[in-house]
CSV table of N, CA and C and ligand atoms in Angstrom, one decimal:
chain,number,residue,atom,x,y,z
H,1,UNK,N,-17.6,15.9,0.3
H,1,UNK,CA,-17.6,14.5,0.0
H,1,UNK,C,-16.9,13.6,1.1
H,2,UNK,N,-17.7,12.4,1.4
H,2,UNK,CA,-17.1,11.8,2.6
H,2,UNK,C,-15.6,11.0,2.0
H,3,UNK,N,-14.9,10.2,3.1
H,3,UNK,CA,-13.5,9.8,2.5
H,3,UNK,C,-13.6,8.8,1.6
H,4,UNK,N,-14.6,7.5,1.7
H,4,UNK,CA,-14.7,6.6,0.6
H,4,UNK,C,-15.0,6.8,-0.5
H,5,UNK,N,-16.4,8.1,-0.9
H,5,UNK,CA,-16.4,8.4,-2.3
H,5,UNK,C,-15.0,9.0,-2.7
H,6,UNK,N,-14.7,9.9,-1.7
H,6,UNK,CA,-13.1,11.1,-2.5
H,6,UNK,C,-12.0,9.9,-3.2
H,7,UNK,N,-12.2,9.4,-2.3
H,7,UNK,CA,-10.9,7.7,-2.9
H,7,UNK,C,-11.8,7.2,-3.5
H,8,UNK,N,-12.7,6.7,-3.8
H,8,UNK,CA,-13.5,6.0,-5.0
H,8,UNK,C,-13.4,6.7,-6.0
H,9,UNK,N,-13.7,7.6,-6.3
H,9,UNK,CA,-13.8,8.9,-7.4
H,9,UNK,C,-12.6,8.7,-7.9
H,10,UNK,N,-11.3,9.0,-6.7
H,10,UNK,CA,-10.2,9.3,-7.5
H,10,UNK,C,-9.7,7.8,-7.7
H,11,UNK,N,-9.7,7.0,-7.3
H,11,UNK,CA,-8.9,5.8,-7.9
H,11,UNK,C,-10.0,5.3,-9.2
H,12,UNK,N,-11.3,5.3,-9.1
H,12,UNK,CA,-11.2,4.9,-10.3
H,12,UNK,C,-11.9,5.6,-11.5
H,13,UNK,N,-11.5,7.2,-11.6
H,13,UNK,CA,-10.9,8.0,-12.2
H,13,UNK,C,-9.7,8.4,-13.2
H,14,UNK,N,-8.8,7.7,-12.4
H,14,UNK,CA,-7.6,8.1,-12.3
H,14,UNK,C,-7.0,7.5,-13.8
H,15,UNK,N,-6.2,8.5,-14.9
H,15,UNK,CA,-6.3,7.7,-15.9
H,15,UNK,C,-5.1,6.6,-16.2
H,16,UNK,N,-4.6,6.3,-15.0
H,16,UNK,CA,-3.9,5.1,-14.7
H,16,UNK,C,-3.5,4.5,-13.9
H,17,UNK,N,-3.0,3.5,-13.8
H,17,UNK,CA,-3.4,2.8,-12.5
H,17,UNK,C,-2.2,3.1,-11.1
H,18,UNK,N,-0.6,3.8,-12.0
H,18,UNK,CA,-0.1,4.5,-11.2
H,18,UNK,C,-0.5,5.6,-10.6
H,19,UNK,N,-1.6,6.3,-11.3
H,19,UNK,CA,-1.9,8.1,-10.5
H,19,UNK,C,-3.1,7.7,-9.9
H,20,UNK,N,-3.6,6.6,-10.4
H,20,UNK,CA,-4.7,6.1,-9.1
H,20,UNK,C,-3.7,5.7,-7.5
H,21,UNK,N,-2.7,5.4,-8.0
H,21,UNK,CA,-2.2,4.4,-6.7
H,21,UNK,C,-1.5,6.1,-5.9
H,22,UNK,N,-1.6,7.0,-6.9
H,22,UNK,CA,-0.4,8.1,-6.0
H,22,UNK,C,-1.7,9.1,-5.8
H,23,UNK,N,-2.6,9.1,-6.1
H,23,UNK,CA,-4.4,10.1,-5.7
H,23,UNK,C,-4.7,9.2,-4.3
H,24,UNK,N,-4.7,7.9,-4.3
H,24,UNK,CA,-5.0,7.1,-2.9
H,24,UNK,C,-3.4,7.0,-1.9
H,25,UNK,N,-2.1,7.3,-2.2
H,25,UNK,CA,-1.3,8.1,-1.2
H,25,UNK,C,-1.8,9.4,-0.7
H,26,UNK,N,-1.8,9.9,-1.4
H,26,UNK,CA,-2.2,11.6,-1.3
H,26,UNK,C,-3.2,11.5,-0.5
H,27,UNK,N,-4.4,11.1,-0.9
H,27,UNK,CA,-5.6,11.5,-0.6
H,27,UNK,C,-5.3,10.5,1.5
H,28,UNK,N,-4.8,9.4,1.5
H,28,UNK,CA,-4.7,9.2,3.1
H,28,UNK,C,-3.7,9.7,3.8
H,29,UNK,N,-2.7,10.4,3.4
H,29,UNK,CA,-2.1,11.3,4.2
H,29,UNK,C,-2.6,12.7,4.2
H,30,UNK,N,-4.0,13.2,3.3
H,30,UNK,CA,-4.3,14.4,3.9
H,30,UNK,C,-5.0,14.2,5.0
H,31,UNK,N,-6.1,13.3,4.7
H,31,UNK,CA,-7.3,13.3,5.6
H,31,UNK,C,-7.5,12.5,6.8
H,32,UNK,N,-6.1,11.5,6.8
H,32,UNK,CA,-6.1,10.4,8.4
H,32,UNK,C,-4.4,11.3,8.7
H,33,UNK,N,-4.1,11.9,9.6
H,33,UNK,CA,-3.3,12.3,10.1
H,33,UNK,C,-2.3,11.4,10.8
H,34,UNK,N,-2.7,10.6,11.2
H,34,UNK,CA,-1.9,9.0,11.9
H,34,UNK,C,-0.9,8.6,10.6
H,35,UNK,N,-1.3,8.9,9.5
H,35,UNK,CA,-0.6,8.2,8.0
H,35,UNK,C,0.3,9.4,7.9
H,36,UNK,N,1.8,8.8,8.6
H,36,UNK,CA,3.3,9.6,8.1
H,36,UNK,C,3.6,9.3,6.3
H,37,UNK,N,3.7,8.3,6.3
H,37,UNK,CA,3.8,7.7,4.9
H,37,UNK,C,3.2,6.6,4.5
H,38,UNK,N,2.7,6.8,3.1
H,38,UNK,CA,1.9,5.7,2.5
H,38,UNK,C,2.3,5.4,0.9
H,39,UNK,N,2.5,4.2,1.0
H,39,UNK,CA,2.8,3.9,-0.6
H,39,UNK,C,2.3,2.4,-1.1
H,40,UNK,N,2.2,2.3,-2.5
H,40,UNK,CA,1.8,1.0,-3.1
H,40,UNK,C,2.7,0.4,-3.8
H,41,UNK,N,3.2,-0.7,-3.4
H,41,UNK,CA,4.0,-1.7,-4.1
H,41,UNK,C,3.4,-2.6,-4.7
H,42,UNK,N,3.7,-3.3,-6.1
H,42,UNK,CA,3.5,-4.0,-6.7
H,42,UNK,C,4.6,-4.8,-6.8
H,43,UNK,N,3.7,-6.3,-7.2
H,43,UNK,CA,4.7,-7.8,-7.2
H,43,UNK,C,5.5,-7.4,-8.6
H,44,UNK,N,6.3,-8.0,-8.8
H,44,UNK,CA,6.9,-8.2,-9.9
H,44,UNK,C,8.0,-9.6,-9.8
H,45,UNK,N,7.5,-10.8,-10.3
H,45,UNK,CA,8.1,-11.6,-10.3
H,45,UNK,C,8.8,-12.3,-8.7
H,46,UNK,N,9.8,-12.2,-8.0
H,46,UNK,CA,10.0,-12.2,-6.3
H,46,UNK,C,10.6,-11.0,-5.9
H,47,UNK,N,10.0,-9.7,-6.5
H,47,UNK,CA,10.3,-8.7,-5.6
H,47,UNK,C,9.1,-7.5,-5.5
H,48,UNK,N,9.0,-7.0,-4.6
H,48,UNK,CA,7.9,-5.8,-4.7
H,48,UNK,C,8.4,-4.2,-5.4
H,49,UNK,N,7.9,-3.9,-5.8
H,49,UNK,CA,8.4,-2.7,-6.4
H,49,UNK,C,7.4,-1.2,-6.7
H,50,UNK,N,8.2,-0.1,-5.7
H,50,UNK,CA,6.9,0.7,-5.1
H,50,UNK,C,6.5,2.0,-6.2
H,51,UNK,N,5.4,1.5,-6.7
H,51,UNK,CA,4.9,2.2,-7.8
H,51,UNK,C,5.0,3.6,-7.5
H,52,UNK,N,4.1,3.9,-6.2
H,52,UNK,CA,3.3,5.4,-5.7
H,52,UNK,C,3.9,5.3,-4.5
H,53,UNK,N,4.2,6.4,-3.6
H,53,UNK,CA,3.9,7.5,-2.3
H,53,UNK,C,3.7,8.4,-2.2
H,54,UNK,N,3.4,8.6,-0.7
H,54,UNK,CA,3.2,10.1,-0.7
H,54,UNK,C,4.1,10.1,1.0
H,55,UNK,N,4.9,11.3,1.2
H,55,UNK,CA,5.2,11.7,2.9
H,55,UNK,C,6.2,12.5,2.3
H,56,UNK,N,7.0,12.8,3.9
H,56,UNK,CA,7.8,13.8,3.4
H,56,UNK,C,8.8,13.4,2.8
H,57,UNK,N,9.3,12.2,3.4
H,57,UNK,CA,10.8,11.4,2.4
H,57,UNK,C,10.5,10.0,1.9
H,58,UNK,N,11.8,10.5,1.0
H,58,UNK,CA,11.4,8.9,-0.2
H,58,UNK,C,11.8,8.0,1.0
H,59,UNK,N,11.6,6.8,0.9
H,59,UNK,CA,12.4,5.9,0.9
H,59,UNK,C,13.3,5.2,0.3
H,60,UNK,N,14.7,4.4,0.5
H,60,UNK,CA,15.3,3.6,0.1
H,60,UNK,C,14.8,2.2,-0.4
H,61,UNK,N,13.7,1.9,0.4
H,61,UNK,CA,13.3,0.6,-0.2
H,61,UNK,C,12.2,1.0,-1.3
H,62,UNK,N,13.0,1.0,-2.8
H,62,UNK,CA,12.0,1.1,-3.8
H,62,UNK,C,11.6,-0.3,-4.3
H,63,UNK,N,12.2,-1.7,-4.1
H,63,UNK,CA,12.5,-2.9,-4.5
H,63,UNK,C,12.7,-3.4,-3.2
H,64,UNK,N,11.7,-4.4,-2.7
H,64,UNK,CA,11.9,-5.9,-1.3
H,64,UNK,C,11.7,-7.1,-1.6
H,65,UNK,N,12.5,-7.4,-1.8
H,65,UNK,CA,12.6,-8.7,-1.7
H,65,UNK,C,11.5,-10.1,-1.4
H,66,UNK,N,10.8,-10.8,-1.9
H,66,UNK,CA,9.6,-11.4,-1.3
H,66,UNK,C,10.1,-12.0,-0.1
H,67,UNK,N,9.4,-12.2,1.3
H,67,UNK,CA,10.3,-12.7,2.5
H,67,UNK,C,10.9,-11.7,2.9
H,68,UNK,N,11.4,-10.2,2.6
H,68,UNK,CA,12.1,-9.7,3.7
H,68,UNK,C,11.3,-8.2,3.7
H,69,UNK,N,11.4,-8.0,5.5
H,69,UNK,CA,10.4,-7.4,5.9
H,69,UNK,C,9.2,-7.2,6.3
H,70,UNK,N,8.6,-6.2,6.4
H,70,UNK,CA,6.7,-6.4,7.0
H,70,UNK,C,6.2,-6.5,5.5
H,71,UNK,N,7.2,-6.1,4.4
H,71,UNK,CA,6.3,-5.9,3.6
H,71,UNK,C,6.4,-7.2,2.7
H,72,UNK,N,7.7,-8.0,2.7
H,72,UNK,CA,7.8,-9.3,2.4
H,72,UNK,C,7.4,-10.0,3.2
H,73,UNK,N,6.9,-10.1,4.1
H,73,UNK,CA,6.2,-11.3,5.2
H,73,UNK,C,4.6,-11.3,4.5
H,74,UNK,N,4.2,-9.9,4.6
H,74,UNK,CA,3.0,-9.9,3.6
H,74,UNK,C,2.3,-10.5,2.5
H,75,UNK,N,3.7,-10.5,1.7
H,75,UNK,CA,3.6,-11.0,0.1
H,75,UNK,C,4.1,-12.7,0.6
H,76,UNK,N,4.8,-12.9,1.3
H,76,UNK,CA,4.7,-14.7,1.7
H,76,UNK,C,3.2,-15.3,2.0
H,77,UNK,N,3.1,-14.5,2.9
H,77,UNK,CA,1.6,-15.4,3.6
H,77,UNK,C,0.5,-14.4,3.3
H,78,UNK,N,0.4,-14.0,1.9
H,78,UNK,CA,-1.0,-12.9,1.3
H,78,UNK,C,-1.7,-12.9,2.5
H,79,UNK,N,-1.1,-12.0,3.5
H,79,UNK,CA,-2.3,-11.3,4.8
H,79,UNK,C,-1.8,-9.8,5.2
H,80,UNK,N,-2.4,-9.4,5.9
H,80,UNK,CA,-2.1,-8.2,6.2
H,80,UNK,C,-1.4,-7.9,7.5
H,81,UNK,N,-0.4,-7.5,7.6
H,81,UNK,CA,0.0,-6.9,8.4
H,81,UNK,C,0.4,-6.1,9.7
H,82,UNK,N,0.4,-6.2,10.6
H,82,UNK,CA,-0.3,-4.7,11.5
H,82,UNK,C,0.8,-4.4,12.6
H,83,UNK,N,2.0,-3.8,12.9
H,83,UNK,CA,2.7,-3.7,13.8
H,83,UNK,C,2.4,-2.6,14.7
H,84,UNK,N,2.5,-3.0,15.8
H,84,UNK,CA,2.3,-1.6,16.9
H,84,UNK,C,3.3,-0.7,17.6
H,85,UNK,N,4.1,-1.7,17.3
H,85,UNK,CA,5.5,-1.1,18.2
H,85,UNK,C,6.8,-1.8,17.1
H,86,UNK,N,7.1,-0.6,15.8
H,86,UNK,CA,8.1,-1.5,15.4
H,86,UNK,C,9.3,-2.2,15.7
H,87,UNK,N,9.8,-1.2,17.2
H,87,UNK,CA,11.3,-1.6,17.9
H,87,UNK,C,11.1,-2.7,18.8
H,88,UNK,N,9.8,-3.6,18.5
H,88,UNK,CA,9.8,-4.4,19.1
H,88,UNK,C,9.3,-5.8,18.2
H,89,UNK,N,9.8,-5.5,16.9
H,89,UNK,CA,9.4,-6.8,15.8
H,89,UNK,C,10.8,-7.0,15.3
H,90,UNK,N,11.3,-8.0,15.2
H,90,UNK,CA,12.8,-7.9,14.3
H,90,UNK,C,12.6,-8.5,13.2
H,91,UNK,N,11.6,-8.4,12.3
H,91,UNK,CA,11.1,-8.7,11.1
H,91,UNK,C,11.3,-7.3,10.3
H,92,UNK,N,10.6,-6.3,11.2
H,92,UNK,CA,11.0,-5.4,10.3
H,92,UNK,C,11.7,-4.4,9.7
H,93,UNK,N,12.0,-3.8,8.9
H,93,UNK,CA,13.4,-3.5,7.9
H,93,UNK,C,12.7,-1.4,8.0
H,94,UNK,N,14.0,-1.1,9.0
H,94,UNK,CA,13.9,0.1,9.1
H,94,UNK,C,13.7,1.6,7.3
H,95,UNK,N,12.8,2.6,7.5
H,95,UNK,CA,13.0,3.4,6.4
H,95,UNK,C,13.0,4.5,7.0
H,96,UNK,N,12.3,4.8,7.9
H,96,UNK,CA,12.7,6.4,8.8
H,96,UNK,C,12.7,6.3,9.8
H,97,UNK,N,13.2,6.8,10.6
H,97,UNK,CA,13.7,7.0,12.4
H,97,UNK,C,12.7,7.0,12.7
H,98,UNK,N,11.5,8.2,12.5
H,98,UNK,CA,10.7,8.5,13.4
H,98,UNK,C,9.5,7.3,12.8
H,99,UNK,N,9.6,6.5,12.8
H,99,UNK,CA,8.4,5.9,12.4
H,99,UNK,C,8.3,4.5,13.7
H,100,UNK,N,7.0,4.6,14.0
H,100,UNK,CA,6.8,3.9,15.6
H,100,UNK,C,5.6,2.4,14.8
H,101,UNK,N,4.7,2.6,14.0
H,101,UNK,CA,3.7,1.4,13.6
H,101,UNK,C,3.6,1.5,12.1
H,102,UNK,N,3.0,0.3,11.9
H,102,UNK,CA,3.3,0.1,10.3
H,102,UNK,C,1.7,-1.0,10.1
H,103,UNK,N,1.1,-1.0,9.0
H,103,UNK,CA,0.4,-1.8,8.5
H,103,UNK,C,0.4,-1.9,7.1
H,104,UNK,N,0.6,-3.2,6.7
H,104,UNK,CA,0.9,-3.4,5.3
H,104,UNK,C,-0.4,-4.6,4.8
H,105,UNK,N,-0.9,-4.0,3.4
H,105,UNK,CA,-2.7,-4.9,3.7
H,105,UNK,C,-2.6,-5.4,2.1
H,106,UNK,N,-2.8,-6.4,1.9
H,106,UNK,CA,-2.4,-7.3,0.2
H,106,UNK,C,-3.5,-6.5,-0.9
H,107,UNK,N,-3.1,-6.4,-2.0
H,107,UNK,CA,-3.6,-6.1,-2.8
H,107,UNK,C,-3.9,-7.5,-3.5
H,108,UNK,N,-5.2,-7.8,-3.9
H,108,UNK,CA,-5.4,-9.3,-4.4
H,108,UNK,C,-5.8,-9.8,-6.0
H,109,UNK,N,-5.9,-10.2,-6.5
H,109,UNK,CA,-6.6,-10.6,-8.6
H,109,UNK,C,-8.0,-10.9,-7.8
H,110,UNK,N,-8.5,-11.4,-8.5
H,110,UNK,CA,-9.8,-11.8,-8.3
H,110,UNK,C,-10.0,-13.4,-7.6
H,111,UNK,N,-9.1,-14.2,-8.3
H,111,UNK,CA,-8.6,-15.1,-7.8
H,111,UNK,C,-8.5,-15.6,-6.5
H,112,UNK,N,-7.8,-14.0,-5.9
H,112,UNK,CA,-7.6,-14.0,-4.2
H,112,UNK,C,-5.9,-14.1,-4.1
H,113,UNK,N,-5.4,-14.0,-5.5
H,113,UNK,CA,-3.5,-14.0,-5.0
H,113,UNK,C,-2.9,-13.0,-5.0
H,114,UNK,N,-1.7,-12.9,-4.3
H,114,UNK,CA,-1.3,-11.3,-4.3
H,114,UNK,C,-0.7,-11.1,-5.3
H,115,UNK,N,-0.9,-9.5,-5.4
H,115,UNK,CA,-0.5,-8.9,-6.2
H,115,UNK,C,0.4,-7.7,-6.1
H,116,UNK,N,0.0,-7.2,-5.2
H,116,UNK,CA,0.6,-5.9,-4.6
H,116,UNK,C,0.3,-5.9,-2.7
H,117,UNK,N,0.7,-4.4,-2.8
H,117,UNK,CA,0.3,-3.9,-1.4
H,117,UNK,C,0.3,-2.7,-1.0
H,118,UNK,N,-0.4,-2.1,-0.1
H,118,UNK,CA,-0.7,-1.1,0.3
H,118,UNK,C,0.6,-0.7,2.2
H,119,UNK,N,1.2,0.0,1.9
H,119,UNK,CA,2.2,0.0,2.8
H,119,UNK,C,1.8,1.4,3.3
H,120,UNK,N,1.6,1.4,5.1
H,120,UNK,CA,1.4,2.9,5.8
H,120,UNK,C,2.2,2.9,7.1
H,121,UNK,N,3.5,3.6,7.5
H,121,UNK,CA,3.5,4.2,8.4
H,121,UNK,C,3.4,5.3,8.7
H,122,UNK,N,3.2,4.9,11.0
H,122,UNK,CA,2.9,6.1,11.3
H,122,UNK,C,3.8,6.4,12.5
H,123,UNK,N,4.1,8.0,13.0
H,123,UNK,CA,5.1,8.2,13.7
H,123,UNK,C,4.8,7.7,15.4
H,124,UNK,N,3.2,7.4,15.1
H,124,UNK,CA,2.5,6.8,16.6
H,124,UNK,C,2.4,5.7,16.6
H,125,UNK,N,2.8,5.1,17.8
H,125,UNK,CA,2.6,3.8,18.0
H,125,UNK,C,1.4,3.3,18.4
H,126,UNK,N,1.1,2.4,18.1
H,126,UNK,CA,-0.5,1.6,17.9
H,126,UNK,C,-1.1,2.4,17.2
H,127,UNK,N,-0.7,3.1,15.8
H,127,UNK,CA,-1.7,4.1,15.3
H,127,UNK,C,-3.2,3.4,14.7
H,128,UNK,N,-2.8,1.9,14.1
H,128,UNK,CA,-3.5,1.5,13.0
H,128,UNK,C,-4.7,0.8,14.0
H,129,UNK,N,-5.8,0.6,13.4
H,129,UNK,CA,-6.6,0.1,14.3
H,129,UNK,C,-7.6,-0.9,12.8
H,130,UNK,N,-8.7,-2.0,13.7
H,130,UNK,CA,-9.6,-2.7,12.9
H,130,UNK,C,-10.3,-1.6,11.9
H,131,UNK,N,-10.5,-0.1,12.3
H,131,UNK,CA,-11.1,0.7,11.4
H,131,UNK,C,-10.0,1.0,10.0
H,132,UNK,N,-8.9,1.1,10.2
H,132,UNK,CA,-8.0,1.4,9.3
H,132,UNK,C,-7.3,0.1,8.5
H,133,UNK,N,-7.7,-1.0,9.1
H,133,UNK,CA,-7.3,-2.1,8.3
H,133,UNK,C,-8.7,-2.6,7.1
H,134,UNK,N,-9.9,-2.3,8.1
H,134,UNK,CA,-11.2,-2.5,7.0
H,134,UNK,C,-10.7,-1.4,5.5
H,135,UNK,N,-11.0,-0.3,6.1
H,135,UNK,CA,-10.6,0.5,5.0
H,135,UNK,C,-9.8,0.2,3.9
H,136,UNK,N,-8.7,0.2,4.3
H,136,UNK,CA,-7.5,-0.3,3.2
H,136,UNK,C,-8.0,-1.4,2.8
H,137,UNK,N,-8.6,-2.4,3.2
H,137,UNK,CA,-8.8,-3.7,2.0
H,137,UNK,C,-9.8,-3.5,1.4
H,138,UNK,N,-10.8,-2.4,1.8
H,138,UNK,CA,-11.5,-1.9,0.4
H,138,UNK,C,-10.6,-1.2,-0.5
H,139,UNK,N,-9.5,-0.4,0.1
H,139,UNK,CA,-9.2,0.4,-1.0
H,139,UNK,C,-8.0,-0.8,-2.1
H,140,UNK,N,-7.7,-1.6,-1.0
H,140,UNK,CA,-6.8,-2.6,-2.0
H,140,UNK,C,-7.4,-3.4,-2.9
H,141,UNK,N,-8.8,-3.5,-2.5
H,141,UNK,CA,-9.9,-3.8,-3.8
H,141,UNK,C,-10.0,-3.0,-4.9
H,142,UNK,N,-10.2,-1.5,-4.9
H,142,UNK,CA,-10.8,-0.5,-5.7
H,142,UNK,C,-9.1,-0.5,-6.4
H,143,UNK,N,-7.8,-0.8,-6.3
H,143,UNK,CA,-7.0,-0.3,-6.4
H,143,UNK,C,-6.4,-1.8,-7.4
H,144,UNK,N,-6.7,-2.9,-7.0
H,144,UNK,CA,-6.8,-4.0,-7.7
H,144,UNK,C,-7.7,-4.0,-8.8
H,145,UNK,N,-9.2,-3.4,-8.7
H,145,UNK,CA,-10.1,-3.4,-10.1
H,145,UNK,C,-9.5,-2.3,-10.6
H,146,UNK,N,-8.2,-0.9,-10.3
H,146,UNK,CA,-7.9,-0.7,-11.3
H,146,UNK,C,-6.8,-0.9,-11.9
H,147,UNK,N,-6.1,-1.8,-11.5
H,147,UNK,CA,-5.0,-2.8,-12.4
H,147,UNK,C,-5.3,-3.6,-13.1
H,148,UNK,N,-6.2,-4.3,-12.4
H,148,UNK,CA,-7.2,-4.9,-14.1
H,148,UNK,C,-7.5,-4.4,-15.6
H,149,UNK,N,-8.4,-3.2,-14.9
H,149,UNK,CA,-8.6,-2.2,-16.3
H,149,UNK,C,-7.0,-1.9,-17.0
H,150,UNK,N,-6.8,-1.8,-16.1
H,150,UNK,CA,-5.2,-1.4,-17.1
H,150,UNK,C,-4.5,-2.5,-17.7
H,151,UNK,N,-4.5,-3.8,-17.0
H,151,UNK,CA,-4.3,-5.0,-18.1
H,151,UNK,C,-5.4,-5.2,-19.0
H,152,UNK,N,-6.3,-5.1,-18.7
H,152,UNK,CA,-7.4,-5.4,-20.0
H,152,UNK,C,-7.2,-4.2,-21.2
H,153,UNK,N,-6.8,-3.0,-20.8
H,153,UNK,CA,-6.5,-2.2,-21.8
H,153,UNK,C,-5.6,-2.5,-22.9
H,154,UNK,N,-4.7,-3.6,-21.7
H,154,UNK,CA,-2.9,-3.2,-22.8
H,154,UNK,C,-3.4,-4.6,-23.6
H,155,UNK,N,-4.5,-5.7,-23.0
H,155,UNK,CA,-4.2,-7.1,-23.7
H,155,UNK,C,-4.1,-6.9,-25.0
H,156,UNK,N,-4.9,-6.2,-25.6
H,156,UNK,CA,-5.1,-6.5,-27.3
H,156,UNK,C,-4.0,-6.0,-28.1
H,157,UNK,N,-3.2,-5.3,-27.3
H,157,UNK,CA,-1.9,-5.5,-28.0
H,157,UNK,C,-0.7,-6.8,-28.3
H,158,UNK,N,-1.0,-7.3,-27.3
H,158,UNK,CA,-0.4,-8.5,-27.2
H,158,UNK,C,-1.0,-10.1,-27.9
H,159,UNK,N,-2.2,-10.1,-28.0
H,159,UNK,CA,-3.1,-11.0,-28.8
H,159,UNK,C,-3.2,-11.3,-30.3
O,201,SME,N1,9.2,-1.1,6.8
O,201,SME,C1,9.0,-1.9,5.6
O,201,SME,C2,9.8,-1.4,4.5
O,201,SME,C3,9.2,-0.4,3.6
O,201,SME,S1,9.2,1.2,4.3
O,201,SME,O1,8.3,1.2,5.5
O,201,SME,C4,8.6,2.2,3.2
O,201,SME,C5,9.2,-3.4,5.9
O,201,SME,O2,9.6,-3.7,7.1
O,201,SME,O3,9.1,-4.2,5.0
C-alpha cells in the first residue's frame, strides 16, 4: 500500500480522532525517515494542546501558548510553517538538542479557521521540502474531517 492510502485508511479508520492523530504520528516517522518527531496539537481556547506523538522523547511542551513559538506563530497567522535552520530563528522555543528544522502546517474547520496542527521535527537541516508540506495539508485535511466525525458524534448529547 502506497503512503497516502496507509494514512487514509488509518486516520479515517481510526476509532477516534486521538488514535487517528497517534496512527498518522506513527505511520510518518516510519516511512519518511527525515521525521525525528511528529505530533498533533489541538486549539483549545488560547493554548495548543498536544493530543498525539510519536519519537523517541516526550516533550515538555504538552500546552503553547497561542503566539509563542513556531507552533504559536502558526495558530496566529493560520499558515504553515517551515524552518530550515532552527539556530537561526529566535521565534523558536527549543524541545530537543538534536533537532536542526521544523515544519508546523494548520489543521483547518471547514470554514478555513484553525483548529489544530500538525508539528514535525527533523534532526536535518532543510529536511522539509514543498513535497512534505503538500502532504501534511492533505493529511491536516483527512485529520480535520476526522474531528468533525467526532464532534458530530458527541452533538446529540448535548442538544
Ligand atoms: N519547537 C516548537 C515547540 C514544540 S516542539 O518542537 C515539540 C515551537 O517552536 O513552537
Amino acid at each position: 500500500m502506497n503512503l497516502i492510502d496507509q494514512m487514509d485508511r488509518a486516520v479515517l479508520d481510526a476509532p477516534s480522532f486521538r488514535a487517528a492523530a497517534k496512527l498518522a504520528c506513527v505511520i510518518l516517522r516510519k516511512e519518511l525517515s527525515h521525521y525525528t518527531w511528529a505530533g498533533v496539537y489541538m486549539l483549545y481556547g488560547q493554548e495548543l494542546v498536544l493530543e498525539e506523538w510519536d519519537g523517541e522523547h516526550a516533550t515538555q511542551h504538552t500546552k503553547i501558548r497561542v503566539g509563542r513559538g513556531l507552533c504559536g506563530l502558526a495558530a496566529v497567522e493560520n499558515r504553515a510553517v517551515v524552518v530550515k535552520d532552527v539556530r537561526e530563528e529566535p521565534r523558536y522555543v527549543a524541545c530537543f538538542q538534536s533537532t536542526r528544522s521544523e515544519i508546523v502546517v494548520p489543521v483547518r474547520n471547514v470554514q478555513g479557521k484553525f483548529i489544530g496542527e500538525i508539528d514535525c521535527d527533523s534532526d536535518e537541516i532543510g529536511a522539509f521540502h514543498a513535497t512534505d508540506l503538500a502532504f501534511l495539508e492533505w493529511l491536516a485535511d483527512r485529520l480535520s474531517q476526522r474531528w468533525r466525525r467526532e464532534l458530530e458524534a458527541f452533538a446529540p448529547a448535548f442538544s
